[in-house]
Structure formats: structure tokens, C-alpha cells
mmCIF file of N, CA and C and ligand atoms in Angstrom:
data_model
loop_
_atom_site.group_PDB
_atom_site.id
_atom_site.type_symbol
_atom_site.label_atom_id
_atom_site.label_comp_id
_atom_site.label_asym_id
_atom_site.label_seq_id
_atom_site.Cartn_x
_atom_site.Cartn_y
_atom_site.Cartn_z
ATOM 1 N N MET A 61 22.173 -16.620 8.975
ATOM 2 C CA MET A 61 21.236 -14.672 7.985
ATOM 3 C C MET A 61 20.463 -14.722 8.775
ATOM 4 N N ALA A 62 19.242 -13.791 9.859
ATOM 5 C CA ALA A 62 18.209 -13.597 9.795
ATOM 6 C C ALA A 62 17.124 -13.724 9.201
ATOM 7 N N LEU A 63 15.869 -13.981 9.510
ATOM 8 C CA LEU A 63 15.400 -13.910 8.775
ATOM 9 C C LEU A 63 14.744 -12.598 8.034
ATOM 10 N N TYR A 64 14.296 -11.827 9.017
ATOM 11 C CA TYR A 64 14.168 -10.276 8.494
ATOM 12 C C TYR A 64 15.258 -9.412 8.366
ATOM 13 N N SER A 65 15.408 -8.369 7.607
ATOM 14 C CA SER A 65 16.256 -7.310 7.825
ATOM 15 C C SER A 65 15.627 -6.734 9.028
ATOM 16 N N GLU A 66 16.586 -5.473 8.983
ATOM 17 C CA GLU A 66 16.477 -4.254 9.617
ATOM 18 C C GLU A 66 15.351 -3.440 9.409
ATOM 19 N N VAL A 67 15.973 -3.063 8.451
ATOM 20 C CA VAL A 67 14.902 -2.567 7.846
ATOM 21 C C VAL A 67 13.538 -2.687 8.481
ATOM 22 N N VAL A 68 13.078 -4.200 8.074
ATOM 23 C CA VAL A 68 12.063 -4.912 8.115
ATOM 24 C C VAL A 68 11.484 -4.440 9.823
ATOM 25 N N MET A 69 12.329 -5.069 9.979
ATOM 26 C CA MET A 69 12.636 -4.888 11.287
ATOM 27 C C MET A 69 12.100 -3.906 12.442
ATOM 28 N N ASP A 70 12.710 -2.646 12.074
ATOM 29 C CA ASP A 70 12.462 -1.368 12.196
ATOM 30 C C ASP A 70 11.165 -1.057 11.669
ATOM 31 N N HIS A 71 10.332 -0.547 10.635
ATOM 32 C CA HIS A 71 9.522 -0.220 9.732
ATOM 33 C C HIS A 71 7.996 -1.521 11.074
ATOM 34 N N PHE A 72 8.377 -3.042 11.690
ATOM 35 C CA PHE A 72 7.719 -3.368 11.790
ATOM 36 C C PHE A 72 7.755 -2.237 13.522
ATOM 37 N N MET A 73 8.566 -2.006 13.753
ATOM 38 C CA MET A 73 8.639 -1.990 15.192
ATOM 39 C C MET A 73 7.912 -0.680 15.518
ATOM 40 N N HIS A 74 8.841 0.333 14.825
ATOM 41 C CA HIS A 74 8.136 1.409 14.536
ATOM 42 C C HIS A 74 7.622 2.273 12.966
ATOM 43 N N PRO A 75 5.987 1.333 12.948
ATOM 44 C CA PRO A 75 5.496 2.278 11.635
ATOM 45 C C PRO A 75 5.221 3.314 11.666
ATOM 46 N N ARG A 76 5.133 3.974 10.603
ATOM 47 C CA ARG A 76 5.345 5.767 10.591
ATOM 48 C C ARG A 76 3.809 5.645 9.318
ATOM 49 N N ASN A 77 3.332 6.516 9.709
ATOM 50 C CA ASN A 77 1.919 6.642 8.953
ATOM 51 C C ASN A 77 1.240 5.895 9.149
ATOM 52 N N VAL A 78 0.805 5.255 11.025
ATOM 53 C CA VAL A 78 0.278 4.612 11.674
ATOM 54 C C VAL A 78 -1.121 5.164 11.707
ATOM 55 N N GLY A 79 -2.670 4.907 11.399
ATOM 56 C CA GLY A 79 -3.774 5.707 11.918
ATOM 57 C C GLY A 79 -4.588 5.740 10.339
ATOM 58 N N VAL A 80 -6.019 6.834 10.691
ATOM 59 C CA VAL A 80 -6.722 7.592 10.422
ATOM 60 C C VAL A 80 -6.955 8.925 9.561
ATOM 61 N N ILE A 81 -6.952 9.195 7.971
ATOM 62 C CA ILE A 81 -7.268 10.167 8.630
ATOM 63 C C ILE A 81 -8.900 10.449 7.849
ATOM 64 N N GLU A 82 -9.285 11.485 8.351
ATOM 65 C CA GLU A 82 -10.560 12.212 8.197
ATOM 66 C C GLU A 82 -10.355 12.569 7.123
ATOM 67 N N ASN A 83 -12.030 12.779 6.496
ATOM 68 C CA ASN A 83 -12.333 12.884 5.505
ATOM 69 C C ASN A 83 -11.291 12.974 4.473
ATOM 70 N N ALA A 84 -10.461 11.216 4.399
ATOM 71 C CA ALA A 84 -9.977 10.982 3.530
ATOM 72 C C ALA A 84 -10.112 11.236 2.065
ATOM 73 N N ASP A 85 -9.049 11.686 1.150
ATOM 74 C CA ASP A 85 -10.141 11.613 -0.423
ATOM 75 C C ASP A 85 -9.900 10.382 -1.553
ATOM 76 N N GLY A 86 -9.421 9.028 -0.273
ATOM 77 C CA GLY A 86 -9.105 7.909 -1.002
ATOM 78 C C GLY A 86 -9.211 6.622 -0.207
ATOM 79 N N ILE A 87 -10.034 5.946 -0.131
ATOM 80 C CA ILE A 87 -10.098 4.784 0.903
ATOM 81 C C ILE A 87 -9.743 3.643 0.123
ATOM 82 N N GLY A 88 -8.554 2.654 0.326
ATOM 83 C CA GLY A 88 -8.574 1.487 -0.126
ATOM 84 C C GLY A 88 -8.245 1.146 0.974
ATOM 85 N N GLN A 89 -8.731 -0.430 0.584
ATOM 86 C CA GLN A 89 -8.928 -1.637 1.144
ATOM 87 C C GLN A 89 -9.296 -3.045 0.617
ATOM 88 N N VAL A 90 -7.445 -3.755 0.860
ATOM 89 C CA VAL A 90 -7.155 -5.420 0.921
ATOM 90 C C VAL A 90 -7.041 -6.199 1.328
ATOM 91 N N GLY A 91 -7.267 -7.405 1.141
ATOM 92 C CA GLY A 91 -7.579 -8.275 1.499
ATOM 93 C C GLY A 91 -6.686 -9.803 0.779
ATOM 94 N N ASN A 92 -6.262 -10.481 1.433
ATOM 95 C CA ASN A 92 -5.382 -11.801 0.580
ATOM 96 C C ASN A 92 -6.128 -12.697 2.030
ATOM 97 N N ALA A 93 -7.177 -13.186 0.437
ATOM 98 C CA ALA A 93 -8.097 -14.992 0.989
ATOM 99 C C ALA A 93 -7.273 -15.295 2.121
ATOM 100 N N LYS A 94 -6.148 -15.712 1.466
ATOM 101 C CA LYS A 94 -5.328 -17.099 2.056
ATOM 102 C C LYS A 94 -5.009 -16.779 3.939
ATOM 103 N N CYS A 95 -4.692 -15.498 3.781
ATOM 104 C CA CYS A 95 -3.769 -15.368 5.599
ATOM 105 C C CYS A 95 -4.670 -15.094 6.104
ATOM 106 N N GLY A 96 -6.018 -13.794 5.809
ATOM 107 C CA GLY A 96 -7.087 -12.850 6.186
ATOM 108 C C GLY A 96 -6.878 -11.638 6.730
ATOM 109 N N ASP A 97 -5.273 -11.683 5.947
ATOM 110 C CA ASP A 97 -4.620 -9.840 6.925
ATOM 111 C C ASP A 97 -5.069 -8.831 5.734
ATOM 112 N N ILE A 98 -5.874 -7.892 5.978
ATOM 113 C CA ILE A 98 -6.239 -7.012 5.600
ATOM 114 C C ILE A 98 -4.960 -5.588 5.798
ATOM 115 N N MET A 99 -5.031 -4.819 4.723
ATOM 116 C CA MET A 99 -4.622 -3.734 5.092
ATOM 117 C C MET A 99 -5.708 -2.150 3.618
ATOM 118 N N LYS A 100 -6.126 -1.103 5.153
ATOM 119 C CA LYS A 100 -6.674 0.127 4.584
ATOM 120 C C LYS A 100 -5.528 1.012 4.459
ATOM 121 N N ILE A 101 -5.114 2.003 3.408
ATOM 122 C CA ILE A 101 -5.011 3.150 3.082
ATOM 123 C C ILE A 101 -5.649 4.166 3.254
ATOM 124 N N TYR A 102 -5.187 5.381 3.712
ATOM 125 C CA TYR A 102 -5.602 6.469 3.108
ATOM 126 C C TYR A 102 -5.236 7.701 3.001
ATOM 127 N N LEU A 103 -5.552 8.312 1.543
ATOM 128 C CA LEU A 103 -5.300 9.467 0.868
ATOM 129 C C LEU A 103 -5.547 10.780 1.535
ATOM 130 N N LYS A 104 -4.979 11.795 1.705
ATOM 131 C CA LYS A 104 -5.870 12.808 1.733
ATOM 132 C C LYS A 104 -4.910 13.989 0.401
ATOM 133 N N ILE A 105 -5.243 14.351 -0.413
ATOM 134 C CA ILE A 105 -4.478 14.497 -1.618
ATOM 135 C C ILE A 105 -5.092 15.693 -2.904
ATOM 136 N N GLU A 106 -3.658 16.920 -2.821
ATOM 137 C CA GLU A 106 -4.583 18.461 -3.395
ATOM 138 C C GLU A 106 -3.583 18.190 -4.542
ATOM 139 N N ASN A 107 -3.849 18.519 -5.582
ATOM 140 C CA ASN A 107 -3.519 19.395 -7.022
ATOM 141 C C ASN A 107 -2.614 17.869 -7.752
ATOM 142 N N ASP A 108 -3.734 16.306 -7.167
ATOM 143 C CA ASP A 108 -2.724 15.213 -7.235
ATOM 144 C C ASP A 108 -1.842 14.900 -7.034
ATOM 145 N N ILE A 109 -1.240 15.537 -5.746
ATOM 146 C CA ILE A 109 -0.148 15.374 -4.787
ATOM 147 C C ILE A 109 -0.780 14.557 -3.453
ATOM 148 N N ILE A 110 -0.055 13.161 -3.422
ATOM 149 C CA ILE A 110 -0.173 12.879 -1.833
ATOM 150 C C ILE A 110 0.128 13.867 -0.771
ATOM 151 N N GLU A 111 -0.797 14.408 -0.221
ATOM 152 C CA GLU A 111 -0.178 15.282 0.944
ATOM 153 C C GLU A 111 -0.326 14.685 2.022
ATOM 154 N N ASP A 112 -1.485 13.135 2.319
ATOM 155 C CA ASP A 112 -1.406 12.707 3.617
ATOM 156 C C ASP A 112 -1.079 11.503 3.627
ATOM 157 N N VAL A 113 -0.646 10.574 4.249
ATOM 158 C CA VAL A 113 -1.189 9.326 3.657
ATOM 159 C C VAL A 113 -0.366 8.861 5.483
ATOM 160 N N LYS A 114 -1.796 8.009 5.473
ATOM 161 C CA LYS A 114 -1.922 6.991 6.601
ATOM 162 C C LYS A 114 -2.503 5.408 6.121
ATOM 163 N N PHE A 115 -2.298 4.801 7.208
ATOM 164 C CA PHE A 115 -2.577 3.054 7.486
ATOM 165 C C PHE A 115 -3.260 2.281 8.247
ATOM 166 N N GLU A 116 -4.039 1.436 7.912
ATOM 167 C CA GLU A 116 -4.418 0.908 9.076
ATOM 168 C C GLU A 116 -4.279 -0.831 8.437
ATOM 169 N N THR A 117 -3.293 -1.607 9.542
ATOM 170 C CA THR A 117 -2.896 -2.332 9.076
ATOM 171 C C THR A 117 -3.163 -3.953 9.710
ATOM 172 N N PHE A 118 -4.437 -4.959 9.955
ATOM 173 C CA PHE A 118 -3.881 -5.704 10.342
ATOM 174 C C PHE A 118 -3.612 -7.114 9.672
ATOM 175 N N GLY A 119 -2.707 -7.538 9.809
ATOM 176 C CA GLY A 119 -1.741 -8.772 9.529
ATOM 177 C C GLY A 119 -0.646 -8.306 10.310
ATOM 178 N N CYS A 120 0.143 -9.319 9.602
ATOM 179 C CA CYS A 120 1.681 -9.611 9.470
ATOM 180 C C CYS A 120 2.697 -8.916 10.024
ATOM 181 N N GLY A 121 3.746 -9.463 10.766
ATOM 182 C CA GLY A 121 4.551 -8.097 10.811
ATOM 183 C C GLY A 121 5.602 -7.287 9.213
ATOM 184 N N SER A 122 5.055 -8.246 8.685
ATOM 185 C CA SER A 122 5.747 -8.252 6.782
ATOM 186 C C SER A 122 4.686 -7.287 6.728
ATOM 187 N N ALA A 123 3.815 -7.258 6.677
ATOM 188 C CA ALA A 123 2.721 -6.487 6.027
ATOM 189 C C ALA A 123 2.268 -5.057 6.904
ATOM 190 N N ILE A 124 2.597 -5.321 7.993
ATOM 191 C CA ILE A 124 2.958 -4.029 8.847
ATOM 192 C C ILE A 124 4.211 -3.051 8.278
ATOM 193 N N ALA A 125 4.932 -3.620 7.903
ATOM 194 C CA ALA A 125 6.607 -3.056 7.318
ATOM 195 C C ALA A 125 6.575 -2.877 6.305
ATOM 196 N N SER A 126 5.551 -3.368 5.553
ATOM 197 C CA SER A 126 5.210 -3.690 4.338
ATOM 198 C C SER A 126 3.920 -2.216 3.712
ATOM 199 N N SER A 127 3.486 -2.156 4.741
ATOM 200 C CA SER A 127 2.374 -0.159 4.798
ATOM 201 C C SER A 127 3.375 0.303 5.054
ATOM 202 N N SER A 128 4.338 0.787 6.062
ATOM 203 C CA SER A 128 5.202 1.521 6.604
ATOM 204 C C SER A 128 5.909 2.601 5.341
ATOM 205 N N MET A 129 6.095 0.936 5.173
ATOM 206 C CA MET A 129 7.861 1.332 3.685
ATOM 207 C C MET A 129 6.818 2.890 2.363
ATOM 208 N N ALA A 130 5.466 1.805 2.120
ATOM 209 C CA ALA A 130 5.097 2.062 0.960
ATOM 210 C C ALA A 130 4.337 3.660 1.129
ATOM 211 N N THR A 131 3.754 3.642 2.574
ATOM 212 C CA THR A 131 3.259 4.757 2.772
ATOM 213 C C THR A 131 4.272 6.326 2.677
ATOM 214 N N GLU A 132 5.702 5.799 3.171
ATOM 215 C CA GLU A 132 7.018 6.585 3.185
ATOM 216 C C GLU A 132 6.930 6.745 1.438
ATOM 217 N N MET A 133 6.974 6.008 0.589
ATOM 218 C CA MET A 133 7.817 6.037 -0.303
ATOM 219 C C MET A 133 6.950 6.852 -1.669
ATOM 220 N N ILE A 134 5.232 7.380 -0.792
ATOM 221 C CA ILE A 134 4.532 7.441 -1.536
ATOM 222 C C ILE A 134 3.808 8.833 -1.459
ATOM 223 N N LYS A 135 4.447 9.446 -0.308
ATOM 224 C CA LYS A 135 3.868 10.756 0.347
ATOM 225 C C LYS A 135 4.621 11.740 -0.216
ATOM 226 N N GLY A 136 3.975 12.400 -0.109
ATOM 227 C CA GLY A 136 4.832 14.038 -1.078
ATOM 228 C C GLY A 136 4.915 14.031 -2.358
ATOM 229 N N LYS A 137 4.488 12.374 -2.948
ATOM 230 C CA LYS A 137 4.296 11.836 -4.475
ATOM 231 C C LYS A 137 3.421 12.302 -5.677
ATOM 232 N N PRO A 138 3.363 12.731 -6.928
ATOM 233 C CA PRO A 138 1.908 12.928 -7.211
ATOM 234 C C PRO A 138 1.378 11.140 -7.390
ATOM 235 N N LEU A 139 0.136 11.810 -7.947
ATOM 236 C CA LEU A 139 -0.630 10.184 -8.237
ATOM 237 C C LEU A 139 0.025 8.983 -9.557
ATOM 238 N N SER A 140 0.776 9.605 -10.288
ATOM 239 C CA SER A 140 0.970 9.046 -11.001
ATOM 240 C C SER A 140 2.216 7.991 -10.449
ATOM 241 N N GLU A 141 3.052 8.746 -10.045
ATOM 242 C CA GLU A 141 4.107 8.338 -9.228
ATOM 243 C C GLU A 141 3.643 6.959 -8.075
ATOM 244 N N ALA A 142 2.554 7.324 -7.686
ATOM 245 C CA ALA A 142 2.684 6.140 -6.734
ATOM 246 C C ALA A 142 1.290 4.977 -7.596
ATOM 247 N N LEU A 143 1.125 5.236 -8.158
ATOM 248 C CA LEU A 143 0.737 4.344 -8.987
ATOM 249 C C LEU A 143 1.751 2.990 -9.861
ATOM 250 N N THR A 144 3.251 3.775 -10.262
ATOM 251 C CA THR A 144 4.023 2.924 -10.722
ATOM 252 C C THR A 144 4.419 2.068 -9.447
ATOM 253 N N LEU A 145 4.359 2.578 -8.620
ATOM 254 C CA LEU A 145 4.818 1.621 -6.703
ATOM 255 C C LEU A 145 4.831 0.540 -6.991
ATOM 256 N N THR A 146 6.079 -0.617 -7.001
ATOM 257 C CA THR A 146 5.873 -2.175 -7.345
ATOM 258 C C THR A 146 6.261 -3.279 -5.589
ATOM 259 N N ASN A 147 5.160 -4.170 -5.820
ATOM 260 C CA ASN A 147 5.988 -4.794 -4.376
ATOM 261 C C ASN A 147 7.278 -4.875 -4.213
ATOM 262 N N LYS A 148 7.211 -5.748 -5.476
ATOM 263 C CA LYS A 148 8.624 -5.822 -5.836
ATOM 264 C C LYS A 148 9.733 -4.357 -5.562
ATOM 265 N N ALA A 149 9.309 -3.323 -5.653
ATOM 266 C CA ALA A 149 9.848 -1.687 -4.736
ATOM 267 C C ALA A 149 9.930 -1.603 -3.003
ATOM 268 N N VAL A 150 8.681 -2.302 -3.294
ATOM 269 C CA VAL A 150 8.780 -1.911 -1.343
ATOM 270 C C VAL A 150 9.579 -3.116 -1.546
ATOM 271 N N ALA A 151 9.476 -4.495 -1.118
ATOM 272 C CA ALA A 151 9.984 -5.622 -0.556
ATOM 273 C C ALA A 151 11.474 -4.747 -0.779
ATOM 274 N N GLU A 152 11.968 -4.657 -2.284
ATOM 275 C CA GLU A 152 13.373 -4.081 -1.970
ATOM 276 C C GLU A 152 14.241 -3.247 -1.505
ATOM 277 N N ALA A 153 12.938 -1.687 -0.832
ATOM 278 C CA ALA A 153 13.419 -0.622 -0.053
ATOM 279 C C ALA A 153 13.800 -1.211 1.236
ATOM 280 N N LEU A 154 12.743 -2.612 1.369
ATOM 281 C CA LEU A 154 12.436 -3.581 3.211
ATOM 282 C C LEU A 154 13.689 -4.138 2.905
ATOM 283 N N ASP A 155 14.899 -3.923 1.857
ATOM 284 C CA ASP A 155 15.915 -5.022 2.026
ATOM 285 C C ASP A 155 15.988 -6.456 2.145
ATOM 286 N N GLY A 156 14.028 -6.652 1.595
ATOM 287 C CA GLY A 156 13.827 -7.958 1.042
ATOM 288 C C GLY A 156 12.811 -8.676 1.630
ATOM 289 N N LEU A 157 12.329 -9.253 1.658
ATOM 290 C CA LEU A 157 11.098 -10.020 2.648
ATOM 291 C C LEU A 157 11.482 -11.529 2.332
ATOM 292 N N PRO A 158 11.725 -12.336 3.048
ATOM 293 C CA PRO A 158 11.991 -14.114 2.857
ATOM 294 C C PRO A 158 10.447 -14.110 1.409
ATOM 295 N N VAL A 159 11.044 -15.218 0.677
ATOM 296 C CA VAL A 159 9.657 -15.767 -0.113
ATOM 297 C C VAL A 159 8.533 -16.120 -0.060
ATOM 298 N N HIS A 160 8.739 -16.800 1.473
ATOM 299 C CA HIS A 160 6.933 -16.988 1.194
ATOM 300 C C HIS A 160 6.195 -15.707 2.111
ATOM 301 N N LYS A 161 6.663 -14.202 1.965
ATOM 302 C CA LYS A 161 6.390 -12.997 2.192
ATOM 303 C C LYS A 161 6.440 -12.368 1.495
ATOM 304 N N VAL A 162 6.247 -12.232 0.789
ATOM 305 C CA VAL A 162 6.189 -11.788 -0.820
ATOM 306 C C VAL A 162 5.094 -10.941 -0.823
ATOM 307 N N HIS A 163 3.754 -12.181 -0.930
ATOM 308 C CA HIS A 163 3.009 -11.563 -0.754
ATOM 309 C C HIS A 163 2.022 -10.665 -0.355
ATOM 310 N N CYS A 164 2.978 -10.350 1.241
ATOM 311 C CA CYS A 164 2.696 -8.976 2.130
ATOM 312 C C CYS A 164 2.471 -7.847 1.731
ATOM 313 N N SER A 165 3.872 -8.302 0.260
ATOM 314 C CA SER A 165 4.236 -6.655 0.253
ATOM 315 C C SER A 165 3.183 -6.056 -0.749
ATOM 316 N N VAL A 166 2.651 -6.981 -1.284
ATOM 317 C CA VAL A 166 1.113 -6.991 -2.842
ATOM 318 C C VAL A 166 0.916 -6.158 -1.849
ATOM 319 N N LEU A 167 -0.173 -6.772 -0.621
ATOM 320 C CA LEU A 167 -1.271 -6.294 -0.682
ATOM 321 C C LEU A 167 -0.805 -4.716 -0.669
ATOM 322 N N ALA A 168 0.693 -4.285 0.064
ATOM 323 C CA ALA A 168 0.502 -2.450 -0.169
ATOM 324 C C ALA A 168 -0.105 -1.726 -1.285
ATOM 325 N N GLU A 169 0.930 -2.506 -2.336
ATOM 326 C CA GLU A 169 0.602 -1.884 -3.634
ATOM 327 C C GLU A 169 -0.840 -1.867 -4.234
ATOM 328 N N GLU A 170 -1.454 -3.232 -3.790
ATOM 329 C CA GLU A 170 -2.727 -3.331 -4.152
ATOM 330 C C GLU A 170 -3.832 -1.837 -3.313
ATOM 331 N N ALA A 171 -4.310 -2.180 -2.369
ATOM 332 C CA ALA A 171 -4.205 -1.156 -1.205
ATOM 333 C C ALA A 171 -4.376 0.400 -1.579
ATOM 334 N N ILE A 172 -2.568 0.675 -1.796
ATOM 335 C CA ILE A 172 -2.644 1.676 -2.413
ATOM 336 C C ILE A 172 -3.134 2.371 -3.905
ATOM 337 N N LYS A 173 -3.222 0.991 -4.862
ATOM 338 C CA LYS A 173 -4.099 1.660 -6.319
ATOM 339 C C LYS A 173 -5.361 1.536 -5.389
ATOM 340 N N SER A 174 -5.841 0.764 -4.870
ATOM 341 C CA SER A 174 -7.901 0.920 -4.762
ATOM 342 C C SER A 174 -7.614 2.164 -3.872
ATOM 343 N N ALA A 175 -6.636 2.854 -3.547
ATOM 344 C CA ALA A 175 -7.121 3.837 -2.806
ATOM 345 C C ALA A 175 -7.142 4.892 -3.876
ATOM 346 N N VAL A 176 -6.189 5.153 -4.456
ATOM 347 C CA VAL A 176 -6.309 6.062 -5.556
ATOM 348 C C VAL A 176 -7.573 5.439 -6.954
ATOM 349 N N LYS A 177 -8.118 4.642 -7.273
ATOM 350 C CA LYS A 177 -8.901 4.095 -8.003
ATOM 351 C C LYS A 177 -10.537 4.859 -7.324
ATOM 352 N N ASP A 178 -10.575 4.844 -5.778
ATOM 353 C CA ASP A 178 -11.341 5.225 -4.657
ATOM 354 C C ASP A 178 -11.564 7.082 -5.239
ATOM 355 N N TYR A 179 -10.429 7.771 -5.301
ATOM 356 C CA TYR A 179 -9.799 9.444 -5.612
ATOM 357 C C TYR A 179 -11.443 9.199 -6.296
ATOM 358 N N TYR A 180 -10.571 8.622 -7.964
ATOM 359 C CA TYR A 180 -11.335 8.416 -9.748
ATOM 360 C C TYR A 180 -12.076 8.402 -9.139
ATOM 361 N N ASP A 181 -13.030 7.622 -8.764
ATOM 362 C CA ASP A 181 -13.927 7.681 -8.632
ATOM 363 C C ASP A 181 -14.939 7.837 -8.210
ATOM 364 N N LYS A 182 -14.843 8.606 -7.095
ATOM 365 C CA LYS A 182 -14.942 9.582 -6.317
ATOM 366 C C LYS A 182 -15.107 11.014 -6.980
ATOM 367 N N ASN A 183 -14.384 11.218 -7.715
ATOM 368 C CA ASN A 183 -14.185 12.553 -8.213
ATOM 369 C C ASN A 183 -14.177 13.178 -10.089
ATOM 370 N N GLY A 184 -14.977 11.768 -9.914
ATOM 371 C CA GLY A 184 -15.386 11.212 -11.633
ATOM 372 C C GLY A 184 -14.111 12.191 -12.387
ATOM 373 N N ILE A 185 -13.135 10.954 -11.807
ATOM 374 C CA ILE A 185 -11.610 11.819 -12.656
ATOM 375 C C ILE A 185 -11.431 10.329 -13.853
ATOM 376 N N ALA A 186 -11.139 10.581 -15.030
ATOM 377 C CA ALA A 186 -11.382 9.631 -15.918
ATOM 378 C C ALA A 186 -10.118 8.621 -16.099
ATOM 379 N N TYR A 187 -9.897 7.141 -16.380
ATOM 380 C CA TYR A 187 -8.796 6.253 -15.617
ATOM 381 C C TYR A 187 -9.005 5.462 -16.220
ATOM 382 N N ASP A 188 -7.414 5.053 -16.941
ATOM 383 C CA ASP A 188 -7.235 3.313 -18.023
ATOM 384 C C ASP A 188 -8.028 2.726 -17.154
ATOM 385 N N PRO A 189 -8.496 1.712 -17.359
ATOM 386 C CA PRO A 189 -9.326 1.049 -16.113
ATOM 387 C C PRO A 189 -7.714 -0.945 -15.959
ATOM 388 N N LYS A 190 -6.700 -0.328 -17.059
ATOM 389 C CA LYS A 190 -5.840 -1.431 -16.824
ATOM 390 C C LYS A 190 -5.261 -1.444 -15.701
ATOM 391 N N LEU A 191 -5.026 0.115 -15.808
ATOM 392 C CA LEU A 191 -4.109 0.770 -14.471
ATOM 393 C C LEU A 191 -4.761 -0.526 -13.168
ATOM 394 N N PHE A 192 -5.638 -0.679 -12.767
ATOM 395 C CA PHE A 192 -6.504 -1.069 -11.747
ATOM 396 C C PHE A 192 -6.569 -2.578 -11.819
ATOM 397 N N PRO A 193 -5.462 -3.687 -12.176
ATOM 398 C CA PRO A 193 -6.088 -4.932 -12.028
ATOM 399 C C PRO A 193 -7.070 -5.520 -11.740
ATOM 400 N N ASP A 194 -8.340 -6.224 -11.718
ATOM 401 C CA ASP A 194 -9.404 -6.849 -10.969
ATOM 402 C C ASP A 194 -8.485 -7.699 -10.191
ATOM 403 N N CYS A 195 -8.539 -7.369 -8.195
ATOM 404 C CA CYS A 195 -8.251 -8.426 -7.492
ATOM 405 C C CYS A 195 -8.057 -9.438 -7.515
ATOM 406 N N GLU A 196 -9.673 -10.098 -7.630
ATOM 407 C CA GLU A 196 -10.187 -11.342 -7.597
ATOM 408 C C GLU A 196 -8.915 -11.626 -8.834
ATOM 409 N N HIS A 197 -8.973 -11.435 -10.253
ATOM 410 C CA HIS A 197 -8.582 -12.488 -10.760
ATOM 411 C C HIS A 197 -6.951 -11.977 -10.605
ATOM 412 N N CYS A 198 -6.603 -11.650 -9.499
ATOM 413 C CA CYS A 198 -5.194 -11.049 -10.010
ATOM 414 C C CYS A 198 -4.075 -12.339 -8.945
ATOM 415 N N GLU A 199 -2.870 -12.796 -9.972
ATOM 416 C CA GLU A 199 -2.367 -13.910 -9.364
ATOM 417 C C GLU A 199 -1.527 -13.691 -8.055
ATOM 418 N N HIS A 200 -1.202 -12.444 -8.364
ATOM 419 C CA HIS A 200 0.355 -11.946 -7.352
ATOM 420 C C HIS A 200 -0.590 -13.126 -5.510
ATOM 421 N N CYS A 201 -1.699 -12.860 -5.515
ATOM 422 C CA CYS A 201 -2.046 -12.936 -3.533
ATOM 423 C C CYS A 201 -1.899 -15.284 -3.876
ATOM 424 N N GLU A 202 -1.664 -15.726 -4.976
ATOM 425 C CA GLU A 202 -2.278 -16.993 -5.051
ATOM 426 C C GLU A 202 -1.179 -17.926 -3.944
HETATM 427 FE FE1 FES B 246 -0.372 -12.146 5.531
HETATM 428 FE FE2 FES B 246 1.928 -11.488 5.707
HETATM 429 S S1 FES B 246 1.314 -13.234 5.915
HETATM 430 S S2 FES B 246 -0.330 -10.400 4.788
#
């Protein structure tokens, strides 16, 4: 069996939503201390809906495929829905990731959450801090 699913390969070779949004409403950047990979997500938000989303990922193929898939999954969706997106859902949508690559999908979940938090912070919108666990103490990336 191939190490990577066809869906992973497709999103790696032809990533969707790559780029930058000028004047983005929310920007989230996260990194994985162990592998050194970095993911940045840009959100354009209107009336609580993600009108547009773009990403820049400096990382492995699985991180690029995860970013691509995750952006597709939240585009056009309300923020509340984007916040419920888990790395597990991203990995499942990719038809699975090898066990040692699951942490790459975690970057996507964290980067989206961080971008939404940035939007809330910039606009003085109140939120439950529990929605945004402190990355430093998050065991996901261990
Ligand atoms: Fe670092 Fe994939 S190896 S995100």
C-alpha cells in the first residue's frame, strides 16, 4: 500500500488556496518546534462567514496537503464551524495520514484557530479562552 493516499498526493501536488490575503481580517501562524515547519493562515471574514482563506506553509508534503484540505473545509463556513474543525477530520478527509505524519494535520487545526482568535482580538469580540488552548502546553505536537 502506498504511504500516502491519492487525496494527500493530489492536495500536495495541486494545493488549493495557496497565497496571501492582503488586509486579511485574521492571520494565524503556528509552528511545530520539533520539525520546524511553519503554517500561516489568512482569513477574510464577513458577517461571521469565512469569505476567503489562503495559506502559506513552509513544511512537509503532509503539512501542505493538510493546509490545502483544511482551507477547503472552512471556506464559506461560519466561524463557529471552523472552530470545530479537528485535525482528525482533516486527516480523515485526506483519506488518512501515516501515524508519524498526524502531527502535520494538527498544524492546520491550530493555524485556523489562531487566525480566528486574531480576528476576535482585533475586533474586541469576546470569546471563551478554552476554545483556544495555549499552544505551548498543548500535547498535540509532542
Ligand atoms: Fe513538520 Fe509535517 S513534518 S509538519
